[in-house]
mmCIF file of C-alpha atoms and ligand atoms in Angstrom:
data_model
loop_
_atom_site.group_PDB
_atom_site.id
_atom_site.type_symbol
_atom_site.label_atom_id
_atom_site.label_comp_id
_atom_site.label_asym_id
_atom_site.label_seq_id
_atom_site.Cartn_x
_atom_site.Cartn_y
_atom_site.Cartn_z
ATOM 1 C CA UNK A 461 -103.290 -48.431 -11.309
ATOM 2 C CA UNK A 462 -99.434 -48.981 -11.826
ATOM 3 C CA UNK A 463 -96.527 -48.565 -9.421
ATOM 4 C CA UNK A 464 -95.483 -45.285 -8.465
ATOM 5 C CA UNK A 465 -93.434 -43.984 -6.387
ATOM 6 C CA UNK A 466 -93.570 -41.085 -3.484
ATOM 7 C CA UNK A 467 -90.983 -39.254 -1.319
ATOM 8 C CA UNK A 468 -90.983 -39.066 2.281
ATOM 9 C CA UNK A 469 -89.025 -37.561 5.201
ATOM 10 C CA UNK A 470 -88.914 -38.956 8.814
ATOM 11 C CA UNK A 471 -88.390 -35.318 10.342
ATOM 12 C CA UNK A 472 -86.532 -33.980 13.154
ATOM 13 C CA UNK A 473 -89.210 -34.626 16.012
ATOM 14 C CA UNK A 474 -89.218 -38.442 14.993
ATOM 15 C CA UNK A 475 -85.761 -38.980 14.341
ATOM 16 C CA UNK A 476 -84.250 -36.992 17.760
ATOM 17 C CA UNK A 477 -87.146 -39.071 19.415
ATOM 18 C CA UNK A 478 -86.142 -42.418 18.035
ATOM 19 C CA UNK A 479 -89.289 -42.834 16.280
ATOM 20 C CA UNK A 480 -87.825 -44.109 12.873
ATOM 21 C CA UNK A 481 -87.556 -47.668 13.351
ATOM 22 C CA UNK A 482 -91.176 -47.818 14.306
ATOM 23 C CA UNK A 483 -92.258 -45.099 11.481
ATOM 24 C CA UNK A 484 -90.269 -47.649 8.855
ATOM 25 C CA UNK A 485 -92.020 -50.630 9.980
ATOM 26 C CA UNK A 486 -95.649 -49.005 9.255
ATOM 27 C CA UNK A 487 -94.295 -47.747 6.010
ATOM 28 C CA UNK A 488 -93.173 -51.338 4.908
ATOM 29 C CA UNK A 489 -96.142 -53.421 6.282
ATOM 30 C CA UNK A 490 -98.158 -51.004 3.948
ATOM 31 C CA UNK A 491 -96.812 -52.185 1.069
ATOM 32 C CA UNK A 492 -94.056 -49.701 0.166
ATOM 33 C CA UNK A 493 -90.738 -50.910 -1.089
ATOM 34 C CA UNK A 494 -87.901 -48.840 -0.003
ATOM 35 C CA UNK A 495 -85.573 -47.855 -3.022
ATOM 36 C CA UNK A 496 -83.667 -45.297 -1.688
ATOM 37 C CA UNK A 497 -83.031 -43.946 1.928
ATOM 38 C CA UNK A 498 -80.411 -41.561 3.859
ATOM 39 C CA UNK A 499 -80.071 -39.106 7.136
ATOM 40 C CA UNK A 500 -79.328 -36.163 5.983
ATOM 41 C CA UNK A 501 -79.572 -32.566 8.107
ATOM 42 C CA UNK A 502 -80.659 -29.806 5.944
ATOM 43 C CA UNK A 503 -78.980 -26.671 5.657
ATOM 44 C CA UNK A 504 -81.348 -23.488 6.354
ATOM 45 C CA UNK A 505 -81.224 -22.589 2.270
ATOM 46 C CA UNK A 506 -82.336 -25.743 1.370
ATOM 47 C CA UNK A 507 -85.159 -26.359 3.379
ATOM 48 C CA UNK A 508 -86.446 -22.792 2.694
ATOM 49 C CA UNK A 509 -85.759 -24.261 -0.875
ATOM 50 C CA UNK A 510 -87.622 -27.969 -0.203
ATOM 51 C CA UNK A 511 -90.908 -25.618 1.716
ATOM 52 C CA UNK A 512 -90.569 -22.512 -0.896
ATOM 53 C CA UNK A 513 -94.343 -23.271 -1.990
ATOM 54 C CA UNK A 514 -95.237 -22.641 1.771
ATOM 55 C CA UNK A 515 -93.007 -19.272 1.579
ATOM 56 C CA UNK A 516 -95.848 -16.338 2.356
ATOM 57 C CA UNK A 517 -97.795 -18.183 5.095
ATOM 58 C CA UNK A 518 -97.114 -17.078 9.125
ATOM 59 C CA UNK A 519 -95.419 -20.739 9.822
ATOM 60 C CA UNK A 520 -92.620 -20.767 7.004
ATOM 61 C CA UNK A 521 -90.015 -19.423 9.752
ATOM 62 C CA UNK A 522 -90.718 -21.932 12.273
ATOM 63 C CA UNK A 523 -91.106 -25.085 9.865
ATOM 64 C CA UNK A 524 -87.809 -24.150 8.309
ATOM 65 C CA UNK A 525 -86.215 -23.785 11.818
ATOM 66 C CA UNK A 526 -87.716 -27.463 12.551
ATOM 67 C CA UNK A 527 -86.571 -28.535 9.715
ATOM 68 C CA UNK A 528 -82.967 -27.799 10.150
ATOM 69 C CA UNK A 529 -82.567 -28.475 13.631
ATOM 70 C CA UNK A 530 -81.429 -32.089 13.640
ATOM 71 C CA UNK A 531 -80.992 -34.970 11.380
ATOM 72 C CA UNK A 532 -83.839 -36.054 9.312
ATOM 73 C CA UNK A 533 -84.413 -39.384 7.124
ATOM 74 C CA UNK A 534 -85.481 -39.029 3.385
ATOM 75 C CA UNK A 535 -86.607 -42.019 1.702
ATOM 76 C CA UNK A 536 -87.722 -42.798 -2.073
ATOM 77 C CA UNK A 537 -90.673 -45.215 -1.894
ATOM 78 C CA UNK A 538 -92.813 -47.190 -4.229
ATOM 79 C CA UNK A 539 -96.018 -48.919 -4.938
ATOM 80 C CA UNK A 540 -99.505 -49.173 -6.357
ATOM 81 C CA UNK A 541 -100.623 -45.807 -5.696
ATOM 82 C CA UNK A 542 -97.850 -44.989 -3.478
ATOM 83 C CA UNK A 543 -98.508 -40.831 -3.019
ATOM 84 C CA UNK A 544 -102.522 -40.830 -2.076
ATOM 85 C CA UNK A 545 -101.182 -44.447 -0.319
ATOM 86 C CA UNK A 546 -98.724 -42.637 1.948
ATOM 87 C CA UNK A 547 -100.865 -39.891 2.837
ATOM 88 C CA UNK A 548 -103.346 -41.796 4.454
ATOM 89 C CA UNK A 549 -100.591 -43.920 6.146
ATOM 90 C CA UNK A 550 -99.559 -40.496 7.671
ATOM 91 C CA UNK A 551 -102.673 -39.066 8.359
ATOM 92 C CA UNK A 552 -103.883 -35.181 8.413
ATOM 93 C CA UNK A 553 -101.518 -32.355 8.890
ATOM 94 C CA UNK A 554 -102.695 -31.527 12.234
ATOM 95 C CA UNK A 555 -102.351 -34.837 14.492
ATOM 96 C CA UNK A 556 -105.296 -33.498 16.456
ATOM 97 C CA UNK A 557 -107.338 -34.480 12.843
ATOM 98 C CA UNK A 558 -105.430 -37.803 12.445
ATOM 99 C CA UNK A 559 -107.418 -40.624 11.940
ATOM 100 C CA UNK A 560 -106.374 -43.925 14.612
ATOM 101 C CA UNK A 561 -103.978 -46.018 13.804
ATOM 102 C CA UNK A 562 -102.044 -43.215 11.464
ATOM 103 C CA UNK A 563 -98.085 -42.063 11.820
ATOM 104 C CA UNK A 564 -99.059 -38.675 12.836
ATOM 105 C CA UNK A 565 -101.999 -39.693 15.349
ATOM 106 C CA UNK A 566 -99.320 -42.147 16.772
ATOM 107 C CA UNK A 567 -96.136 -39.968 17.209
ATOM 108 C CA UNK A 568 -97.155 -36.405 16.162
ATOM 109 C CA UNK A 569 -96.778 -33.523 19.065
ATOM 110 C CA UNK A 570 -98.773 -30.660 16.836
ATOM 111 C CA UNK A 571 -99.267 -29.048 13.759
ATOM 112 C CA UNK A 572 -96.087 -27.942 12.648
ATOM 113 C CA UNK A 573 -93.800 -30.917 14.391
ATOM 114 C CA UNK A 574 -96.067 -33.818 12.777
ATOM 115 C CA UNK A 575 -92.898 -36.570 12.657
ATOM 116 C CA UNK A 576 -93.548 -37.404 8.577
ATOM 117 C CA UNK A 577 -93.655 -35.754 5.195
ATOM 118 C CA UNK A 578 -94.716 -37.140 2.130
ATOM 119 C CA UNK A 579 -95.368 -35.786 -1.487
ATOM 120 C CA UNK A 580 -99.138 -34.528 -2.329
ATOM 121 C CA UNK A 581 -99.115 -35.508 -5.928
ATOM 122 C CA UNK A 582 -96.970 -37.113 -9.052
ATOM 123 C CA UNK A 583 -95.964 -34.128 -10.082
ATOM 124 C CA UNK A 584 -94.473 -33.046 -6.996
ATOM 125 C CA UNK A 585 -92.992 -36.179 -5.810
ATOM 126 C CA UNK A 586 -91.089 -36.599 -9.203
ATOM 127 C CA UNK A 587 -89.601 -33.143 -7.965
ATOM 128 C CA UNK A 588 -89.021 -34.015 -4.263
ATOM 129 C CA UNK A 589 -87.386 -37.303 -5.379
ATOM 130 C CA UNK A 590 -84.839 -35.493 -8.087
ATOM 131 C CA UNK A 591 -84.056 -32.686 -5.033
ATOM 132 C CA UNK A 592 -82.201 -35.850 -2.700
ATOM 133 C CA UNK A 593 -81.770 -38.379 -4.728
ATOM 134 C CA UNK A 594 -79.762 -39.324 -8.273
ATOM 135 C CA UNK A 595 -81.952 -41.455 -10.488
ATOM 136 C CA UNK A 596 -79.234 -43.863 -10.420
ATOM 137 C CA UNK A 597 -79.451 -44.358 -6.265
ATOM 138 C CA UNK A 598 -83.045 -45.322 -6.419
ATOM 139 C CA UNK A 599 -82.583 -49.229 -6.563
HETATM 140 N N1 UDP B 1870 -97.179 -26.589 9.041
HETATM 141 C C1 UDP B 1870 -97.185 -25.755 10.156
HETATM 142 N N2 UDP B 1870 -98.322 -25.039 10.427
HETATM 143 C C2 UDP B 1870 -99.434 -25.103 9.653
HETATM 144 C C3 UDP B 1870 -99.420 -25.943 8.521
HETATM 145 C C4 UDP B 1870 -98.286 -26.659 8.241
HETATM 146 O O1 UDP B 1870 -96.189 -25.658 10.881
HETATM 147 O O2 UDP B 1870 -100.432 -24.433 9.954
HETATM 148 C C5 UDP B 1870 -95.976 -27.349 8.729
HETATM 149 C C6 UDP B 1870 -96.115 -28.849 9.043
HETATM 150 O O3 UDP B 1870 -94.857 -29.356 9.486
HETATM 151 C C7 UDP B 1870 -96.508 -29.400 7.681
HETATM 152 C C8 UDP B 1870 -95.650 -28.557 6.740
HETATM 153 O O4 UDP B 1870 -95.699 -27.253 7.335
HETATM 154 O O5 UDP B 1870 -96.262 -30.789 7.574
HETATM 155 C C9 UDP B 1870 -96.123 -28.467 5.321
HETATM 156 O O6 UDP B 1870 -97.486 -28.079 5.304
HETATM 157 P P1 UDP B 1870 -98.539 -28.792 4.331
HETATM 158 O O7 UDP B 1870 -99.791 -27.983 4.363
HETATM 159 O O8 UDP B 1870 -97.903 -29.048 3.006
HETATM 160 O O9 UDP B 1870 -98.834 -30.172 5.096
HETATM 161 P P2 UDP B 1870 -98.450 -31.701 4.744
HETATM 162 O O10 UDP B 1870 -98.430 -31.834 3.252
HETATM 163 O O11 UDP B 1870 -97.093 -31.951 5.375
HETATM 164 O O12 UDP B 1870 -99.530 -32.516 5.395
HETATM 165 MG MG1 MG B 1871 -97.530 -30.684 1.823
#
């Protein structure tokens, strides 16, 4: 298995809540190396863009409302099997599924405001990473 890397966002919820300190630190004592990170707030075109495979189910609305309503934090990560990696550091979708010890079980409210994002495969994390970052700011 060789390094790869994975994109993340600390969302809304966790950011307005003054979760990301604490969200960063379980990210980094699992092994990921940061190589690129900025708060951004999305405008409501972009995260429609970001979600647009999500764009026929009932929560698409309220996710891109979420989305947009305060800063967020989108990072570029890396490391041995960084996407499956992160997605068991986060935990399931629904915090109510999340097993112990996981960034949803720990912060997440509910379904839809679950604190963390993170790519679900190669593929799509190569085009996460390209949608906020330059190749050239991923140090
Ligand atoms: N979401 C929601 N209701 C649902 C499923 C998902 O509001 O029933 C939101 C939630 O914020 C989730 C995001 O939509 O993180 C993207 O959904 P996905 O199924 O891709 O979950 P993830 O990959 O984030 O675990
Ligand atoms: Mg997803």
């Amino acid at each position: 298995m060789s390094v790869e890397r994975t994109f993340s966002i600390i969302k809304s919820d966790a950011v307005a809540a003054g979760q990301s300190g604490e969200i960063l630190a379980i990210i980094q004592k699992a092994g990921f190396k940061i190589i690129g990170l900025r708060m951004t707030r999305l405008a409501e075109i972009e995260a429609q863009n970001f979600y647009g495979v999500h764009k026929e189910r009932p929560f698409f609305g309220g996710l891109v409302k979420f989305m947009t309503e305060g800063p967020i934090i989108v990072m570029a990560l890396e490391r041995e099997d960084a996407v499956k990696g992160l997605r068991e550091v986060m935990g399931a979708t629904n915090p109510a599924n999340a097993a112990e010890g996981t960034i949803r079980k720990l912060f997440a409210a509910n379904i839809e405001r679950n604190c963390i994002h993170g790519s679900d495969a190669p593929e799509t994390a190569a085009v996460e990473l390209a949608f906020f970052f330059r190749s050239s700011e991923l140090l």
